[in-house]
Amino acid sequence: NAGVTQTPKFQVLKTGQSMTLQCAQDMNHEYMSWYRQDPGMGLRLIHYSVGAGITDQGEVPNGYNVSRSTTEDFPLRLLSAAPSQTSVYFCASSYGAGELFFGEGSRLTVL
Amino acid sequence: GQQLNQSPQSMFIQEGEDVSMNCTSSSIFNTWLWYKQDPGEGPVLLIALYKAGELTSNGRLTAQFGITRKDSFLNISASIPSDVGIYFCAGRPYTASKLTFGTGTRLQVTL
């Protein structure tokens, strides 16, 4: 049972580059979300989705795009990476907005 | 945005000691969750609480949903070295579907 799978686990980008963090879950969860984790800041919600075709902004959405074409996948796109986006990114899913199951994280460094 | 204060920020304890940490919110929550994050991993759910006054245990861990609905507590009894990590509270208010996370309590256990 894979749960929530994130790729890549590590990534280094130059300022201005674009990339996509992939997230897939095999639990048929309707709700999926992306968080970033920075020292002393806890987990902050970037974007979330309550089902295929539906996405909404979280607490810190600027600089990120998402789409939800299938129940299983919820990619996070950085269109023009900035050093301020250096962080650890977590994808999480649940049946509702309650008990979230997290992936192992993607560690991004923007130079 | 939603305010959720978690304390203490860090704890250094000796093996065998009991641990207490808490979270308080600026508004009423209808769900409280407690997660643990090991280094380099994603958060893992420890305990979920859904009713005011609810007291739930998971092995040596016990969590309570405060009567005021604005706070929650996590206790760890007889700590062991593998308890080391960051503990996060998370809550969902009646007025929103998204979870808000505390900033975490970093626990260190010395032998």
Short mmCIF file of C-alpha atoms in Angstrom, two decimals:
data_model
loop_
_atom_site.label_atom_id
_atom_site.label_comp_id
_atom_site.label_asym_id
_atom_site.label_seq_id
_atom_site.Cartn_x
_atom_site.Cartn_y
_atom_site.Cartn_z
CA ASN A 1 0.00 0.00 0.00
CA ALA A 2 1.92 3.05 -1.26
CA GLY A 3 -0.24 5.78 0.35
CA VAL A 4 0.92 9.24 -0.74
CA THR A 5 3.92 9.28 -3.07
CA GLN A 6 5.89 12.43 -3.84
CA THR A 7 8.59 12.91 -6.47
CA PRO A 8 11.28 14.09 -6.60
CA LYS A 9 12.56 13.83 -3.03
CA PHE A 10 15.31 16.37 -3.66
CA GLN A 11 15.64 19.14 -6.25
CA VAL A 12 17.96 22.08 -6.80
CA LEU A 13 16.83 24.89 -9.11
CA LYS A 14 18.23 28.17 -10.29
CA THR A 15 16.19 31.32 -9.86
CA GLY A 16 13.67 31.64 -12.67
CA GLN A 17 13.53 27.97 -13.55
CA SER A 18 10.25 26.11 -13.53
CA MET A 19 9.44 22.66 -12.25
CA THR A 20 6.62 20.40 -11.12
CA LEU A 21 6.43 18.47 -7.87
CA GLN A 22 4.41 15.32 -8.38
CA CYS A 23 1.98 13.83 -5.88
CA ALA A 24 -0.04 10.65 -6.24
CA GLN A 25 -2.26 8.79 -3.78
CA ASP A 26 -3.77 5.33 -4.13
CA MET A 27 -6.36 5.60 -1.34
CA ASN A 28 -9.16 7.10 -3.47
CA HIS A 29 -9.11 10.23 -1.31
CA GLU A 30 -11.17 13.17 -2.51
CA TYR A 31 -9.19 15.81 -0.66
CA MET A 32 -5.58 16.58 -1.54
CA SER A 33 -3.37 19.44 -0.48
CA TRP A 34 0.12 20.88 -0.62
CA TYR A 35 1.95 22.33 2.37
CA ARG A 36 5.34 23.92 2.74
CA GLN A 37 7.40 23.58 5.89
CA ASP A 38 9.92 26.20 6.92
CA PRO A 39 11.88 26.37 10.19
CA GLY A 40 9.78 27.87 12.96
CA MET A 41 6.76 28.30 10.67
CA GLY A 42 5.08 24.94 10.97
CA LEU A 43 3.10 23.67 7.99
CA ARG A 44 1.48 26.25 5.77
CA LEU A 45 -1.20 25.38 3.23
CA ILE A 46 -0.38 26.35 -0.37
CA HIS A 47 -3.26 24.92 -2.42
CA TYR A 48 -5.87 22.26 -1.92
CA SER A 49 -8.46 20.30 -3.88
CA VAL A 50 -11.74 18.73 -2.77
CA GLY A 51 -12.07 16.62 -5.90
CA ALA A 52 -11.09 16.23 -9.53
CA GLY A 53 -11.45 19.50 -11.39
CA ILE A 54 -11.70 21.60 -8.21
CA THR A 55 -8.83 23.52 -6.67
CA ASP A 56 -8.56 26.44 -4.28
CA GLN A 57 -5.93 28.62 -2.68
CA GLY A 58 -4.57 28.11 0.77
CA GLU A 59 -2.60 30.39 3.03
CA VAL A 60 0.48 30.97 0.81
CA PRO A 61 -0.52 30.37 -2.86
CA ASN A 62 1.59 33.02 -4.62
CA GLY A 63 4.14 31.58 -7.05
CA TYR A 64 2.46 28.18 -7.24
CA ASN A 65 -0.10 26.61 -9.56
CA VAL A 66 -2.02 23.36 -9.20
CA SER A 67 -4.45 21.27 -11.20
CA ARG A 68 -6.49 18.16 -10.41
CA SER A 69 -7.37 16.24 -13.54
CA THR A 70 -7.70 12.89 -11.74
CA THR A 71 -8.57 11.77 -8.22
CA GLU A 72 -5.11 10.24 -7.81
CA ASP A 73 -2.80 13.07 -8.88
CA PHE A 74 -2.25 16.60 -7.63
CA PRO A 75 0.90 18.22 -9.11
CA LEU A 76 2.33 21.48 -7.79
CA ARG A 77 3.96 23.79 -10.34
CA LEU A 78 6.53 26.49 -9.73
CA LEU A 79 6.47 28.71 -12.80
CA SER A 80 9.50 30.88 -11.98
CA ALA A 81 11.35 29.68 -8.92
CA ALA A 82 12.60 32.18 -6.34
CA PRO A 83 14.97 31.68 -3.38
CA SER A 84 12.02 32.31 -1.05
CA GLN A 85 10.54 29.06 -2.32
CA THR A 86 13.38 27.04 -0.83
CA SER A 87 11.51 24.75 1.52
CA VAL A 88 10.28 21.24 2.20
CA TYR A 89 7.02 20.52 0.43
CA PHE A 90 4.50 17.98 1.62
CA CYS A 91 1.54 16.57 -0.21
CA ALA A 92 -1.32 15.21 1.91
CA SER A 93 -4.67 13.56 1.26
CA SER A 94 -7.79 12.52 3.16
CA TYR A 95 -11.41 11.42 2.72
CA GLY A 96 -12.46 14.82 3.96
CA ALA A 97 -10.51 17.73 5.39
CA GLY A 98 -9.85 15.85 8.63
CA GLU A 99 -7.24 13.17 9.09
CA LEU A 100 -4.53 13.94 6.58
CA PHE A 101 -2.04 11.37 5.37
CA PHE A 102 1.27 12.88 4.32
CA GLY A 103 3.89 11.96 1.78
CA GLU A 104 7.58 11.85 2.70
CA GLY A 105 8.29 15.33 1.40
CA SER A 106 10.19 17.01 -1.43
CA ARG A 107 13.16 19.13 -0.48
CA LEU A 108 13.63 22.06 -2.84
CA THR A 109 16.55 24.45 -2.94
CA VAL A 110 16.43 27.52 -5.18
CA LEU A 111 19.78 29.17 -5.78
CA GLY B 1 -5.83 33.99 9.30
CA GLN B 2 -6.48 31.36 11.94
CA GLN B 3 -4.19 31.59 14.96
CA LEU B 4 -3.04 28.36 16.60
CA ASN B 5 -0.41 28.58 19.31
CA GLN B 6 1.56 25.50 20.30
CA SER B 7 3.79 25.28 23.36
CA PRO B 8 6.41 24.67 24.37
CA GLN B 9 8.51 25.21 21.25
CA SER B 10 11.06 22.67 22.42
CA MET B 11 11.66 20.28 25.28
CA PHE B 12 14.73 18.47 26.53
CA ILE B 13 13.84 15.62 28.86
CA GLN B 14 15.39 12.50 30.29
CA GLU B 15 14.29 9.03 29.32
CA GLY B 16 11.45 7.90 31.54
CA GLU B 17 10.02 11.35 32.16
CA ASP B 18 6.48 12.36 31.24
CA VAL B 19 5.86 15.08 28.65
CA SER B 20 3.01 17.55 28.21
CA MET B 21 2.36 19.96 25.36
CA ASN B 22 -0.66 21.96 24.30
CA CYS B 23 -2.27 23.99 21.57
CA THR B 24 -4.66 26.89 21.82
CA SER B 25 -6.71 28.56 19.12
CA SER B 26 -8.31 31.96 18.79
CA SER B 27 -11.60 30.39 17.74
CA ILE B 28 -13.61 27.23 18.28
CA PHE B 29 -12.43 24.03 16.61
CA ASN B 30 -14.48 20.92 15.88
CA THR B 31 -11.50 18.66 15.19
CA TRP B 32 -8.10 18.37 16.82
CA LEU B 33 -5.34 16.17 15.44
CA TRP B 34 -1.89 15.38 16.78
CA TYR B 35 0.97 14.41 14.45
CA LYS B 36 4.58 13.35 14.95
CA GLN B 37 7.32 14.07 12.44
CA ASP B 38 10.58 12.14 12.46
CA PRO B 39 13.66 13.73 10.85
CA GLY B 40 13.46 13.58 7.06
CA GLU B 41 9.94 12.16 7.08
CA GLY B 42 6.40 13.43 6.68
CA PRO B 43 4.09 13.91 9.68
CA VAL B 44 2.29 10.80 10.90
CA LEU B 45 -1.08 10.95 12.63
CA LEU B 46 -0.99 9.96 16.31
CA ILE B 47 -4.43 10.80 17.68
CA ALA B 48 -7.65 12.34 16.32
CA LEU B 49 -10.25 14.09 18.53
CA TYR B 50 -13.75 15.04 17.46
CA LYS B 51 -15.74 15.91 20.61
CA ALA B 52 -15.24 18.49 23.33
CA GLY B 53 -13.92 16.78 26.46
CA GLU B 54 -12.85 13.69 24.53
CA LEU B 55 -9.86 11.89 25.98
CA THR B 56 -8.11 9.40 23.69
CA SER B 57 -5.06 7.22 24.21
CA ASN B 58 -2.65 5.55 21.81
CA GLY B 59 -0.18 3.50 23.81
CA ARG B 60 1.82 5.89 25.98
CA LEU B 61 0.22 8.89 24.32
CA THR B 62 -2.94 10.56 25.59
CA ALA B 63 -4.65 13.57 24.02
CA GLN B 64 -7.63 15.62 25.11
CA PHE B 65 -10.05 17.91 23.31
CA GLY B 66 -10.51 20.90 25.61
CA ILE B 67 -13.95 21.69 27.02
CA THR B 68 -13.79 25.22 25.65
CA ARG B 69 -13.17 23.78 22.14
CA LYS B 70 -10.25 26.20 21.84
CA ASP B 71 -7.48 23.97 23.12
CA SER B 72 -6.02 20.49 23.10
CA PHE B 73 -3.35 18.68 25.08
CA LEU B 74 -0.96 15.83 24.36
CA ASN B 75 0.78 13.85 27.07
CA ILE B 76 3.51 11.26 26.61
CA SER B 77 4.23 9.00 29.55
CA ALA B 78 7.54 7.33 30.34
CA SER B 79 9.38 8.80 27.36
CA ILE B 80 11.83 6.68 25.37
CA PRO B 81 14.52 7.68 22.83
CA SER B 82 12.27 6.95 19.83
CA ASP B 83 9.86 9.66 21.02
CA VAL B 84 12.34 12.20 19.64
CA GLY B 85 10.83 14.31 16.88
CA ILE B 86 8.55 17.24 16.22
CA TYR B 87 4.96 17.06 17.44
CA PHE B 88 2.34 19.11 15.63
CA CYS B 89 -1.20 19.88 16.59
CA ALA B 90 -3.72 20.64 13.88
CA GLY B 91 -7.27 21.87 14.11
CA ARG B 92 -10.26 22.55 11.96
CA PRO B 93 -12.66 25.32 12.95
CA TYR B 94 -16.39 25.15 12.36
CA THR B 95 -16.10 27.98 9.85
CA ALA B 96 -13.53 26.39 7.55
CA SER B 97 -12.80 23.04 5.95
CA LYS B 98 -9.02 23.37 5.98
CA LEU B 99 -6.71 22.26 8.76
CA THR B 100 -4.49 24.77 10.52
CA PHE B 101 -1.22 23.52 12.01
CA GLY B 102 0.65 24.64 15.07
CA THR B 103 4.34 25.54 14.80
CA GLY B 104 5.38 22.31 16.47
CA THR B 105 7.06 21.13 19.68
CA ARG B 106 10.54 19.70 19.20
CA LEU B 107 11.19 16.91 21.69
CA GLN B 108 14.65 15.70 22.61
CA VAL B 109 15.11 12.72 24.93
CA THR B 110 18.41 12.11 26.69
CA LEU B 111 19.47 8.81 28.16
#
